[in-house]
mmCIF file of C-alpha atoms in Angstrom:
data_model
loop_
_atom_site.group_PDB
_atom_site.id
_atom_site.type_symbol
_atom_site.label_atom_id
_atom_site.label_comp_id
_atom_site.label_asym_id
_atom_site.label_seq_id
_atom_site.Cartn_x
_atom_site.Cartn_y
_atom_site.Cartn_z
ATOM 1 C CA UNK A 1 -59.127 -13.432 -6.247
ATOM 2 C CA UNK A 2 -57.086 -15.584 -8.519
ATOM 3 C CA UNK A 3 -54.104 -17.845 -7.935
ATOM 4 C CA UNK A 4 -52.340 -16.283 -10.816
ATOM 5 C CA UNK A 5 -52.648 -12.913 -8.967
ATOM 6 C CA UNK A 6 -50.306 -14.318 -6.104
ATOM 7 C CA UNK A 7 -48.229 -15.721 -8.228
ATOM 8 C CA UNK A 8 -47.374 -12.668 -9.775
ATOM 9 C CA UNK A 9 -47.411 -10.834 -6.158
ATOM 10 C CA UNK A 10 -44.762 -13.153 -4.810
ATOM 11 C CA UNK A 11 -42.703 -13.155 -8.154
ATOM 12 C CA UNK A 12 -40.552 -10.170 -7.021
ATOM 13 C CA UNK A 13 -39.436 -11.474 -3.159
ATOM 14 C CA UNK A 14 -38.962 -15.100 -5.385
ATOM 15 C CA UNK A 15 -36.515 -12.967 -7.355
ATOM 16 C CA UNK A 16 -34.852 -11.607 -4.311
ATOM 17 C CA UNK A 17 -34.522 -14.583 -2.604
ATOM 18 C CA UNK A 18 -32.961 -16.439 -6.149
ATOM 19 C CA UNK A 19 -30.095 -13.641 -6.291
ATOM 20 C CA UNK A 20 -29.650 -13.956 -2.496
ATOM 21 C CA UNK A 21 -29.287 -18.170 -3.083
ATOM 22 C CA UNK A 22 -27.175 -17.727 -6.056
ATOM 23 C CA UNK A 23 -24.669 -15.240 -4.308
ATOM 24 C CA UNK A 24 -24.257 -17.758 -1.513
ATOM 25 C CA UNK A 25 -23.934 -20.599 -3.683
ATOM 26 C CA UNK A 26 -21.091 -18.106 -5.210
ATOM 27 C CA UNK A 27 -19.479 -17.318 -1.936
ATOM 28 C CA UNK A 28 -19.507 -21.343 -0.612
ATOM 29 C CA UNK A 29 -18.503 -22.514 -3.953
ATOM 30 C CA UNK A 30 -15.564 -20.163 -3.841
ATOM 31 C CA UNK A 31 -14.303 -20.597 0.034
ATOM 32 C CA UNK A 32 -13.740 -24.432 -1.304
ATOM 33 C CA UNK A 33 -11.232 -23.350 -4.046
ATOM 34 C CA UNK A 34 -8.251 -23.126 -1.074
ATOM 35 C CA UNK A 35 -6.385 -19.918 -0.921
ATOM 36 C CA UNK A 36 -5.227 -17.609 -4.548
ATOM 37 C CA UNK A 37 -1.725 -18.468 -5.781
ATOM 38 C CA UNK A 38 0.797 -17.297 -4.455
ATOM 39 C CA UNK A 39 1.314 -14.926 -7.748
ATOM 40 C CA UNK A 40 -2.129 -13.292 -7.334
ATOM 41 C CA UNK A 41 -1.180 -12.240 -3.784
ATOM 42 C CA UNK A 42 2.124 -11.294 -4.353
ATOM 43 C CA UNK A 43 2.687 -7.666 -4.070
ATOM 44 C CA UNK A 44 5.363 -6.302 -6.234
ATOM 45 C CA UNK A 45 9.000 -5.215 -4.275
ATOM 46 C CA UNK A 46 9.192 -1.477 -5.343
ATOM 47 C CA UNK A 47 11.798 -1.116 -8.539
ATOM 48 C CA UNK A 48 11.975 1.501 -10.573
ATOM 49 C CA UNK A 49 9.258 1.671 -12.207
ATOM 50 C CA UNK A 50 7.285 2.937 -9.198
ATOM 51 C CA UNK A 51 9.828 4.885 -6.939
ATOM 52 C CA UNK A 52 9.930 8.587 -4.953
ATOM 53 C CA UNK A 53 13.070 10.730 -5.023
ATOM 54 C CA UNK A 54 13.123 11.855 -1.303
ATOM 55 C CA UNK A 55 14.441 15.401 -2.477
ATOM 56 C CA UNK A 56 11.184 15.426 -3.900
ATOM 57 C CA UNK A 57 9.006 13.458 -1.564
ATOM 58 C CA UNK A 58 5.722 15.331 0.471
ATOM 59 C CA UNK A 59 5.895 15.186 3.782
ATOM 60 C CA UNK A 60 2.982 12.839 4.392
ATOM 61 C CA UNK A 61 4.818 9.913 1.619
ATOM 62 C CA UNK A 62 8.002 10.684 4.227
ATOM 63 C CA UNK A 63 5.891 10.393 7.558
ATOM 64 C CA UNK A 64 4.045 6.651 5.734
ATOM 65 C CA UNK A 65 7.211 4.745 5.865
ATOM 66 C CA UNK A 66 7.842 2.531 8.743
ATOM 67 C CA UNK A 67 10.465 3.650 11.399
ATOM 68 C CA UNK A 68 10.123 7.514 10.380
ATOM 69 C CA UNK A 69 8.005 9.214 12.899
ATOM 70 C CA UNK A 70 7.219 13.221 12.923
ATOM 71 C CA UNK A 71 10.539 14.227 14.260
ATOM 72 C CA UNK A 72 12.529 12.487 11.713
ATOM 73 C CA UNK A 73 10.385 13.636 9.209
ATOM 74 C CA UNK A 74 10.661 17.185 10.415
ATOM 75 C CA UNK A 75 14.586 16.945 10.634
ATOM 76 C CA UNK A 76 14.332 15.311 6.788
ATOM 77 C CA UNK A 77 12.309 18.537 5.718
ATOM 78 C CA UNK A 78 14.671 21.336 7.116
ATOM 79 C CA UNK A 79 18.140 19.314 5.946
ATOM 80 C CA UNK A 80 16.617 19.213 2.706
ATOM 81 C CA UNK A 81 15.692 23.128 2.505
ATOM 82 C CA UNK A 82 19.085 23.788 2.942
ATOM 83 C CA UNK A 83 20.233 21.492 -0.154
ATOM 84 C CA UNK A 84 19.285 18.931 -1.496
ATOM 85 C CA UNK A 85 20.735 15.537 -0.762
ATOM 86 C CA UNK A 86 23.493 13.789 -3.133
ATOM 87 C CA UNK A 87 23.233 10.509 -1.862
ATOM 88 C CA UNK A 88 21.984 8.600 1.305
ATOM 89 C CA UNK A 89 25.587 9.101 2.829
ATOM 90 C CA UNK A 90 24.886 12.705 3.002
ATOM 91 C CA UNK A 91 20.824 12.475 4.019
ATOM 92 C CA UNK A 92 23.008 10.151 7.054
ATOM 93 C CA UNK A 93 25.763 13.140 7.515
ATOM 94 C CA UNK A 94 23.582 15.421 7.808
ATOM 95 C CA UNK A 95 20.427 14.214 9.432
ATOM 96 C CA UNK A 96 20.908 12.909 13.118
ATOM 97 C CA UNK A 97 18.288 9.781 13.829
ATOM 98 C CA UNK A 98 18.400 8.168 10.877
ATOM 99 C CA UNK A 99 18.662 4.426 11.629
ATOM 100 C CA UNK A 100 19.295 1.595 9.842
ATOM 101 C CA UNK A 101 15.670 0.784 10.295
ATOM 102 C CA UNK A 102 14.536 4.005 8.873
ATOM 103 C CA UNK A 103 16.454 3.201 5.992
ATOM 104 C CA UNK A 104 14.970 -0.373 5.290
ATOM 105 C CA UNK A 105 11.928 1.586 5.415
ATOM 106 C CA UNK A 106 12.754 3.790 2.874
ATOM 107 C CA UNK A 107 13.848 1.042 0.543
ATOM 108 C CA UNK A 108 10.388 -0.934 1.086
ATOM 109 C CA UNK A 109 8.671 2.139 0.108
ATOM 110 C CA UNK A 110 10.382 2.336 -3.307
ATOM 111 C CA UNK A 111 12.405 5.765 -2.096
ATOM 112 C CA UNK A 112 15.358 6.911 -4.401
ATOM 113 C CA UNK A 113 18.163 10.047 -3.757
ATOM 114 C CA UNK A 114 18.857 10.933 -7.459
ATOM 115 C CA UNK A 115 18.066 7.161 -8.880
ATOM 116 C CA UNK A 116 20.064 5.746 -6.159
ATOM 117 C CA UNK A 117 18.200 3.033 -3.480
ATOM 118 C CA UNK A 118 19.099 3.471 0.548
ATOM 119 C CA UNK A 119 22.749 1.491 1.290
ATOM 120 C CA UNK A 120 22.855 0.434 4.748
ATOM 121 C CA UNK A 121 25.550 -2.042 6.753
ATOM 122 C CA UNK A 122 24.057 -5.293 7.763
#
């Protein structure tokens, strides 16, 4: 056999073990760069641009905020059948259980009656 044979035999692990190198040259090279700015992980607060009018709203976008379990949900639903709501000072007349947690919840998920963001009492 020839030694140029091998060469050309081992050429394709040498590749392999190049790409594996440079990725991990990638990987340490980035773990020294500290943390992303603040900016890049910054999620935006919900606004306007990206909101869900709960007269509108599925139940499973209802059931994903925080502090509004199955029951609440349920109770949300079957108000809502009836009429919709005018403002979050009727969804609170006429729901029973909604708390001023459920509420914050609502406003971190960007949810809206007819434009208008949950008001709750500190």
């Amino acid at each position: 056999m020839r030694a140029g044979f091998r060469w050309a035999v081992l050429r394709v692990p040498m590749a392999v073990l190049a790409a594996r190198m440079a990725l991990v040259l990638g990987l340490l090279i980035a773990s020294t760069l500290g943390p992303w700015p603040a900016a890049a992980q910054a999620l935006p607060k919900a606004s306007s641009a990206f909101s869900i009018d709960l007269n509108q709203a599925t139940r499973a976008e209802i059931e994903s905020v925080r502090a509004v379990g199955v029951e609440l949900t349920e109770r949300l639903l079957q108000a809502r059948q009836q009429a919709p709501f005018s403002d979050w000072q009727d969804l609170r007349h006429r729901v029973k259980g909604v708390s001023r947690k459920a509420l914050q919840g609502f406003a971190e998920a960007g949810f809206e009656i007819r434009g208008q963001p949950p008001v709750f009492s500190p």
